[in-house]
Short mmCIF file of C-alpha atoms and ligand atoms in Angstrom, two decimals:
data_model
loop_
_atom_site.label_atom_id
_atom_site.label_comp_id
_atom_site.label_asym_id
_atom_site.label_seq_id
_atom_site.Cartn_x
_atom_site.Cartn_y
_atom_site.Cartn_z
CA MET T 1 19.07 17.75 12.23
CA THR T 2 18.65 14.35 13.98
CA ARG T 3 19.29 11.67 11.49
CA VAL T 4 17.22 8.81 11.77
CA TYR T 5 16.11 5.94 9.20
CA ASN T 6 12.36 5.82 9.50
CA PHE T 7 11.10 1.78 8.82
CA SER T 8 7.57 3.01 9.54
CA ALA T 9 4.73 0.85 7.97
CA GLY T 10 2.87 3.97 7.57
CA PRO T 11 2.54 6.95 7.20
CA ALA T 12 6.26 6.33 6.25
CA VAL T 13 9.61 8.11 4.87
CA LEU T 14 9.10 10.13 2.09
CA PRO T 15 11.74 11.44 -0.33
CA LYS T 16 13.83 14.18 1.17
CA ALA T 17 13.86 15.86 -2.23
CA VAL T 18 10.04 16.24 -2.12
CA LEU T 19 10.11 17.37 1.30
CA ARG T 20 12.67 20.22 0.81
CA GLU T 21 10.62 21.29 -2.13
CA ALA T 22 7.44 21.55 -0.33
CA ALA T 23 9.53 23.39 2.36
CA ASP T 24 10.67 25.93 0.06
CA GLU T 25 6.99 26.35 -1.38
CA MET T 26 5.29 26.30 2.07
CA LEU T 27 4.89 30.14 2.38
CA ASP T 28 4.52 31.17 -1.13
CA TYR T 29 3.44 28.30 -3.80
CA GLN T 30 4.90 29.39 -7.10
CA GLY T 31 4.28 33.13 -6.68
CA CYS T 32 0.67 32.53 -5.59
CA GLY T 33 1.58 34.52 -2.39
CA MET T 34 0.06 31.53 -0.43
CA SER T 35 0.74 27.97 0.82
CA VAL T 36 -1.05 24.97 -0.74
CA MET T 37 -3.00 24.56 2.48
CA GLU T 38 -4.46 27.78 2.25
CA MET T 39 -5.46 27.57 -1.32
CA SER T 40 -9.19 27.12 -2.56
CA HIS T 41 -9.85 23.56 -4.20
CA ARG T 42 -11.49 25.62 -6.92
CA SER T 43 -8.80 28.01 -7.66
CA SER T 44 -7.07 27.50 -10.93
CA ALA T 45 -3.62 26.84 -9.15
CA PHE T 46 -5.24 23.77 -7.36
CA LYS T 47 -6.89 22.54 -10.53
CA SER T 48 -3.38 22.48 -12.23
CA ILE T 49 -1.88 20.62 -9.35
CA ILE T 50 -4.56 18.01 -9.27
CA GLN T 51 -4.67 17.65 -12.91
CA GLU T 52 -0.99 17.19 -13.23
CA ALA T 53 -0.60 14.81 -10.54
CA GLU T 54 -3.19 12.78 -12.25
CA GLN T 55 -1.45 13.03 -15.63
CA ASP T 56 1.88 12.04 -13.91
CA LEU T 57 0.11 8.99 -12.38
CA ARG T 58 -1.09 7.95 -15.54
CA ASP T 59 2.27 8.23 -17.30
CA LEU T 60 4.01 6.26 -14.60
CA ALA T 61 1.17 3.29 -14.36
CA GLY T 62 0.36 3.20 -17.91
CA ILE T 63 -3.34 3.88 -16.94
CA PRO T 64 -5.63 3.28 -19.97
CA ASP T 65 -8.23 6.08 -20.79
CA ASN T 66 -10.96 3.62 -19.99
CA TYR T 67 -9.80 4.02 -16.38
CA ARG T 68 -10.46 6.84 -14.01
CA VAL T 69 -8.38 8.07 -11.09
CA LEU T 70 -10.05 9.28 -8.08
CA PHE T 71 -8.13 11.00 -5.17
CA LEU T 72 -10.61 10.19 -2.16
CA GLN T 73 -10.59 10.31 1.58
CA GLY T 74 -11.13 7.71 4.11
CA GLY T 75 -8.23 5.42 3.93
CA GLY T 76 -7.98 2.10 2.68
CA SER T 77 -10.34 1.10 5.47
CA THR T 78 -13.11 3.37 3.62
CA GLN T 79 -12.52 1.15 0.34
CA PHE T 80 -13.40 -2.01 2.20
CA ALA T 81 -16.86 -0.57 2.16
CA MET T 82 -17.07 1.36 -0.98
CA VAL T 83 -15.95 -1.68 -3.11
CA PRO T 84 -18.94 -3.94 -2.12
CA MET T 85 -21.29 -1.00 -1.91
CA ASN T 86 -20.64 -0.24 -5.57
CA LEU T 87 -19.85 -3.32 -6.86
CA MET T 88 -21.61 -6.14 -5.05
CA ARG T 89 -24.93 -5.40 -6.51
CA GLY T 90 -27.35 -8.06 -6.61
CA ALA T 91 -30.27 -7.81 -9.23
CA ALA T 92 -33.64 -6.77 -8.13
CA GLY T 93 -33.05 -6.21 -4.43
CA ASN T 94 -31.37 -9.18 -3.96
CA PRO T 95 -28.12 -9.13 -2.12
CA GLY T 96 -24.78 -9.27 -4.26
CA HIS T 97 -21.97 -11.95 -4.17
CA ALA T 98 -18.30 -11.72 -4.09
CA ASP T 99 -15.40 -13.88 -3.50
CA TYR T 100 -12.38 -12.85 -1.47
CA ILE T 101 -8.87 -14.44 -1.27
CA VAL T 102 -7.75 -14.00 2.60
CA SER T 103 -3.84 -13.83 2.76
CA GLY T 104 -3.35 -11.88 5.61
CA THR T 105 -4.96 -9.25 8.31
CA TRP T 106 -6.05 -6.73 5.64
CA SER T 107 -7.93 -8.93 3.35
CA LYS T 108 -9.66 -10.52 6.34
CA LYS T 109 -10.77 -7.16 7.31
CA ALA T 110 -11.95 -6.33 4.05
CA LEU T 111 -13.96 -9.47 3.60
CA ALA T 112 -15.66 -8.90 7.23
CA GLU T 113 -16.47 -5.49 6.28
CA ALA T 114 -18.09 -6.73 2.44
CA GLN T 115 -20.13 -9.30 4.43
CA ARG T 116 -22.14 -6.37 5.88
CA PHE T 117 -23.18 -5.55 2.53
CA GLY T 118 -23.89 -9.10 0.54
CA ASP T 119 -22.76 -12.66 0.17
CA ALA T 120 -18.94 -12.19 0.46
CA ARG T 121 -17.15 -15.58 0.72
CA CYS T 122 -13.57 -16.55 1.33
CA ILE T 123 -12.51 -18.90 -1.50
CA ALA T 124 -8.68 -19.27 -0.42
CA THR T 125 -6.97 -18.44 2.65
CA SER T 126 -3.60 -19.08 4.43
CA ALA T 127 -4.97 -18.31 7.89
CA ASP T 128 -4.36 -22.03 9.16
CA THR T 129 -0.59 -21.13 8.96
CA ASN T 130 -0.82 -17.71 10.25
CA PHE T 131 -0.36 -16.03 6.75
CA ASP T 132 3.34 -17.35 6.73
CA ARG T 133 2.57 -17.72 2.99
CA VAL T 134 -0.11 -16.47 0.24
CA PRO T 135 -2.88 -19.02 -0.34
CA ASP T 136 -2.67 -21.67 -2.90
CA MET T 137 -4.56 -20.19 -5.91
CA ALA T 138 -3.74 -22.72 -8.65
CA ASN T 139 -7.26 -24.29 -8.36
CA ILE T 140 -9.39 -21.86 -7.11
CA GLN T 141 -12.86 -21.72 -8.24
CA VAL T 142 -14.57 -18.29 -8.56
CA ASN T 143 -18.10 -18.60 -8.13
CA ALA T 144 -20.36 -18.04 -11.04
CA ASP T 145 -22.40 -15.41 -9.29
CA ALA T 146 -19.46 -13.16 -7.87
CA ASP T 147 -19.59 -9.75 -8.86
CA TYR T 148 -15.73 -9.47 -8.23
CA LEU T 149 -12.64 -11.43 -6.93
CA TYR T 150 -10.72 -9.41 -4.34
CA ILE T 151 -7.04 -9.52 -3.32
CA CYS T 152 -4.93 -7.67 -1.23
CA MET T 153 -1.44 -7.73 -3.15
CA ASN T 154 0.82 -7.21 -0.11
CA GLU T 155 -0.23 -7.69 3.27
CA THR T 156 1.49 -5.08 5.52
CA VAL T 157 1.16 -6.77 8.72
CA ASN T 158 2.25 -10.20 7.77
CA GLY T 159 4.71 -9.41 5.10
CA ASN T 160 3.70 -11.42 2.07
CA VAL T 161 2.97 -10.52 -1.45
CA LEU T 162 1.13 -12.02 -4.25
CA ARG T 163 3.71 -12.63 -6.98
CA GLU T 164 1.07 -13.97 -9.23
CA LEU T 165 -2.37 -13.04 -9.84
CA PRO T 166 -5.14 -15.47 -9.37
CA ASP T 167 -7.06 -16.48 -12.61
CA ALA T 168 -10.29 -14.20 -11.83
CA GLN T 169 -12.23 -16.45 -14.29
CA GLY T 170 -13.75 -13.37 -16.07
CA LYS T 171 -14.67 -11.72 -13.15
CA PRO T 172 -13.42 -8.08 -12.32
CA LEU T 173 -10.30 -8.24 -10.06
CA VAL T 174 -10.20 -5.94 -7.08
CA ALA T 175 -6.70 -5.28 -5.52
CA ASP T 176 -5.99 -3.39 -2.44
CA MET T 177 -2.22 -2.32 -3.35
CA SER T 178 -1.90 -0.01 -0.32
CA SER T 179 1.48 -1.08 0.70
CA CYS T 180 2.84 -1.64 -2.68
CA PHE T 181 1.48 0.86 -4.98
CA LEU T 182 3.92 2.18 -7.40
CA SER T 183 6.79 0.13 -5.93
CA GLU T 184 7.01 -1.83 -9.38
CA PRO T 185 5.26 -1.74 -12.87
CA ILE T 186 1.84 -2.65 -12.83
CA ASP T 187 -0.50 -3.97 -15.69
CA VAL T 188 -3.60 -1.83 -14.67
CA GLU T 189 -5.66 -3.74 -17.57
CA ARG T 190 -5.50 -7.00 -15.58
CA TYR T 191 -7.78 -5.06 -12.65
CA GLY T 192 -11.19 -3.75 -12.72
CA LEU T 193 -10.21 -1.78 -9.62
CA ILE T 194 -7.06 -0.93 -7.63
CA PHE T 195 -7.02 1.04 -4.50
CA ALA T 196 -4.05 2.31 -2.36
CA GLY T 197 -3.95 4.66 0.85
CA ALA T 198 -1.12 7.05 -0.02
CA GLN T 199 0.68 7.06 3.28
CA LYS T 200 2.90 4.20 2.51
CA ASN T 201 4.67 4.86 -0.88
CA VAL T 202 3.33 7.70 -2.29
CA GLY T 203 2.44 10.54 0.22
CA PRO T 204 0.98 11.81 3.32
CA ALA T 205 -1.93 10.22 5.13
CA GLY T 206 -5.34 11.60 4.00
CA VAL T 207 -5.51 10.51 0.47
CA THR T 208 -6.61 7.43 -1.10
CA ILE T 209 -5.88 6.77 -4.86
CA VAL T 210 -8.54 4.69 -6.63
CA ILE T 211 -8.29 3.49 -10.33
CA VAL T 212 -11.21 1.96 -11.65
CA ARG T 213 -12.57 0.79 -15.04
CA ASP T 214 -15.36 2.80 -16.52
CA ASP T 215 -17.86 0.01 -16.85
CA LEU T 216 -17.57 -0.63 -13.05
CA ILE T 217 -18.82 2.91 -12.28
CA SER T 218 -22.65 3.06 -12.12
CA ASP T 219 -24.22 5.41 -14.64
CA THR T 220 -27.08 6.14 -12.38
CA ASP T 221 -27.37 6.85 -8.78
CA LEU T 222 -27.07 3.93 -6.32
CA PRO T 223 -30.17 3.77 -4.31
CA GLY T 224 -29.28 3.68 -0.38
CA VAL T 225 -25.48 4.16 -0.88
CA PRO T 226 -24.71 7.67 0.41
CA THR T 227 -23.63 10.17 -2.13
CA MET T 228 -19.91 10.43 -0.77
CA MET T 229 -19.65 6.70 -1.02
CA GLN T 230 -20.63 6.26 -4.73
CA TYR T 231 -17.43 6.03 -7.02
CA ARG T 232 -19.81 7.98 -9.70
CA THR T 233 -19.77 10.99 -7.60
CA HIS T 234 -16.30 11.52 -7.56
CA ALA T 235 -15.54 10.34 -11.11
CA ASP T 236 -18.31 12.85 -12.57
CA ALA T 237 -16.66 15.68 -10.53
CA GLY T 238 -12.88 15.00 -11.38
CA SER T 239 -12.37 14.39 -7.58
CA LEU T 240 -13.63 17.94 -6.88
CA TYR T 241 -17.21 16.86 -5.73
CA ASN T 242 -16.23 18.13 -2.54
CA THR T 243 -12.95 19.61 -0.68
CA PRO T 244 -10.61 17.03 -1.34
CA PRO T 245 -7.39 16.48 0.73
CA CYS T 246 -5.63 19.07 -1.10
CA TYR T 247 -2.28 19.27 0.63
CA ALA T 248 -1.81 15.47 0.46
CA ILE T 249 -2.61 15.36 -3.49
CA TYR T 250 -0.14 18.23 -3.97
CA ILE T 251 2.79 15.89 -2.05
CA CYS T 252 1.58 12.94 -4.04
CA GLY T 253 2.19 14.88 -7.28
CA LYS T 254 5.66 15.83 -6.19
CA VAL T 255 6.28 11.97 -5.40
CA PHE T 256 5.15 10.90 -8.93
CA LYS T 257 7.58 13.43 -10.51
CA TRP T 258 10.26 12.04 -8.12
CA LEU T 259 9.46 8.40 -9.29
CA LYS T 260 9.53 9.38 -13.00
CA ALA T 261 13.26 10.65 -11.93
CA GLN T 262 14.15 7.70 -10.63
CA GLY T 263 13.58 5.66 -14.05
CA GLY T 264 9.60 5.04 -13.31
CA LEU T 265 8.19 1.98 -11.97
CA ALA T 266 10.86 -0.41 -13.63
CA GLY T 267 13.76 1.94 -11.99
CA MET T 268 12.09 1.70 -8.71
CA GLN T 269 11.38 -2.00 -8.76
CA LYS T 270 15.24 -2.75 -9.25
CA VAL T 271 16.13 -0.53 -6.37
CA ASN T 272 13.42 -2.22 -4.10
CA GLN T 273 14.69 -5.74 -5.22
CA ALA T 274 18.15 -4.60 -4.26
CA LYS T 275 17.10 -3.39 -1.05
CA ALA T 276 15.01 -6.24 0.11
CA GLN T 277 17.85 -8.63 -0.95
CA VAL T 278 20.30 -6.97 1.29
CA LEU T 279 18.11 -7.58 4.35
CA TYR T 280 16.73 -10.85 3.45
CA GLU T 281 20.04 -12.24 2.77
CA TYR T 282 21.31 -11.23 5.88
CA ILE T 283 18.18 -12.73 7.75
CA ASP T 284 18.73 -15.89 6.23
CA LYS T 285 22.12 -16.55 6.89
CA SER T 286 21.62 -15.08 10.59
CA GLU T 287 21.28 -17.49 13.55
CA LEU T 288 19.49 -15.13 15.71
CA PHE T 289 16.92 -13.41 13.31
CA ARG T 290 14.54 -15.44 11.56
CA GLY T 291 11.89 -14.33 8.90
CA PHE T 292 8.20 -14.84 9.42
CA VAL T 293 7.22 -15.43 5.62
CA ARG T 294 8.52 -18.44 3.38
CA PRO T 295 10.86 -17.16 0.77
CA GLN T 296 8.88 -17.10 -2.41
CA ASP T 297 6.15 -15.11 -0.88
CA ARG T 298 8.25 -12.58 0.95
CA SER T 299 7.18 -8.84 0.44
CA LEU T 300 9.94 -6.35 -0.95
CA MET T 301 7.89 -3.74 1.21
CA ASN T 302 7.45 -5.16 4.82
CA VAL T 303 9.97 -7.50 5.97
CA THR T 304 8.79 -9.38 9.13
CA PHE T 305 11.27 -11.14 11.19
CA THR T 306 12.02 -11.80 14.80
CA ALA T 307 14.86 -12.15 17.04
CA GLY T 308 13.01 -14.41 19.51
CA GLU T 309 10.28 -13.19 21.90
CA ALA T 310 12.80 -12.45 24.63
CA LEU T 311 14.86 -10.20 22.58
CA ASP T 312 12.54 -8.56 20.43
CA GLY T 313 11.82 -5.79 22.89
CA GLU T 314 15.49 -5.22 23.35
CA PHE T 315 16.33 -4.98 19.67
CA VAL T 316 13.66 -2.28 18.97
CA ALA T 317 14.63 -0.26 22.04
CA ALA T 318 18.47 -0.57 21.05
CA ALA T 319 17.79 0.16 17.37
CA LYS T 320 15.91 3.06 18.26
CA ALA T 321 18.66 4.84 20.37
CA ALA T 322 20.94 4.22 17.24
CA GLY T 323 18.58 5.93 15.14
CA PHE T 324 16.58 3.06 13.42
CA GLU T 325 12.88 4.04 14.38
CA ASN T 326 9.71 1.96 14.03
CA LEU T 327 11.14 -1.60 13.80
CA LYS T 328 8.29 -3.11 15.99
CA GLY T 329 6.10 -5.41 14.55
CA HIS T 330 2.23 -4.68 14.13
CA ARG T 331 0.52 -5.17 17.77
CA SER T 332 -1.61 -7.86 16.49
CA VAL T 333 1.36 -10.23 15.39
CA GLY T 334 4.48 -8.95 17.41
CA GLY T 335 7.90 -9.52 16.47
CA LEU T 336 9.66 -7.17 14.06
CA ARG T 337 9.12 -5.26 10.94
CA ALA T 338 11.21 -3.08 8.86
CA SER T 339 9.24 -1.22 6.26
CA ILE T 340 11.54 -0.25 3.01
CA TYR T 341 9.05 1.44 0.99
CA ASN T 342 10.26 3.41 -2.27
CA ALA T 343 11.61 6.35 -0.03
CA MET T 344 13.81 4.20 2.15
CA PRO T 345 17.34 4.57 0.81
CA ILE T 346 19.72 1.33 0.15
CA GLY T 347 21.97 3.01 2.57
CA GLY T 348 19.09 2.64 5.18
CA VAL T 349 18.82 -0.79 4.74
CA GLN T 350 22.65 -1.47 4.71
CA ALA T 351 22.98 0.63 7.68
CA LEU T 352 20.27 -1.45 9.58
CA VAL T 353 21.82 -4.77 8.45
CA GLU T 354 25.07 -3.64 10.19
CA PHE T 355 23.34 -2.80 13.31
CA MET T 356 21.56 -6.24 13.15
CA ARG T 357 25.01 -7.73 12.61
CA GLU T 358 26.50 -6.12 15.87
CA PHE T 359 23.44 -6.98 17.74
CA GLU T 360 23.60 -10.61 16.76
CA ALA T 361 27.49 -10.64 17.68
CA GLN T 362 26.80 -9.23 21.16
CA HIS T 363 24.14 -11.64 22.06
CA SER T 364 25.72 -14.64 20.71
CA CYS T 365 28.72 -13.49 23.00
CA SER T 366 26.64 -13.05 25.94
CA SER T 367 24.92 -16.38 25.34
CA GLN T 368 28.19 -18.18 25.30
CA SER T 369 29.76 -16.65 28.20
CA MET T 370 26.54 -17.73 30.17
C1 LIG D 1 -2.73 -3.43 2.78
C2 LIG D 1 -3.65 -2.19 3.69
N1 LIG D 1 -4.95 -2.11 3.43
C3 LIG D 1 -5.59 -1.32 4.05
C4 LIG D 1 -5.33 -0.63 5.24
C5 LIG D 1 -5.91 0.33 5.89
O1 LIG D 1 -5.62 1.59 5.48
P1 LIG D 1 -6.23 2.98 6.45
O2 LIG D 1 -5.47 3.16 7.68
O3 LIG D 1 -5.75 3.90 5.39
O4 LIG D 1 -7.75 2.68 6.42
C6 LIG D 1 -3.79 -0.57 5.35
C7 LIG D 1 -3.19 -0.07 6.54
O5 LIG D 1 -2.01 -0.09 7.10
C8 LIG D 1 -2.93 -1.75 4.57
O6 LIG D 1 -1.79 -1.67 4.97
#
């Protein structure tokens, strides 16, 4: 088998143990005589899979009983619309209002989408410094009429993370955790709604996990909102209103068990901190590579950096040839990016740093000899 380290921002590396187990069960899931891919979502075998996945997630993240867990489709991008469609509800036909903190590419997109549905406003942003930091949120003023305050916890493209939550001033806090979900402990009660596309830290593409507090789910039908876009539809049906992404949910369930075996989210956090430290420490000392984000706001998941415009392309190609895949930065910002999600072993990060060291040595030699 070809050995590579996959630094993709998503879909991304999954734990080898999970992939092996899935391979073993591919043709015959626990004596059912069929693959999970072939199974009815109404079968008792699949109901056990989805219920066990939910329970394991609840245990891992400490999700209180007054929150619902939904396994949906449509990716994080669909949540950019579902959040305002469900939560930004003005009284008596008036448009609703919401406040957004714009810390990078994804929160900017979420704001633009929300503006299609009502009065969504940016109340803090770091756009003026190209999102090389998170916005200053010390003195934010959440508008009295806001139905919620929105944040993107970890900006995958830009590589910054909110280490402190803003003061939501009594409003429900909505968080896009797509690229940091289950990478460290979460205090779920501080949020009204959390969502995460699974394809970065917890599973394959195709399933999006939503954790939403009961009181934010409408008791009644929302006029004008398609059935599939209402949280209520999925909450009432235990995520089985229609055919869910069965196989993706099954893999997430396995990842949840794997996470438990790593010491849960506290255990995972320690490993993630150690991995990020190896990479950032080297970048900080390097004379060739330079990070994009100021140190206190750097993501533990998506490390963005550059070797300079002239060398980035050469680095990506050389790294690929040496078995380090997907190190090119997002097409909108360029540069380099190493996504080091839960399933990336520390050995992969150490090997990358070794490779970067050699690349740097070669390039400082060639620049000296010129
Ligand atoms: C933080 C964040 N939010 C939302 C999205 C959009 O997710 P999707 O491609 O699942 O729609 C992404 C995708 O990379 C992301 O990183």
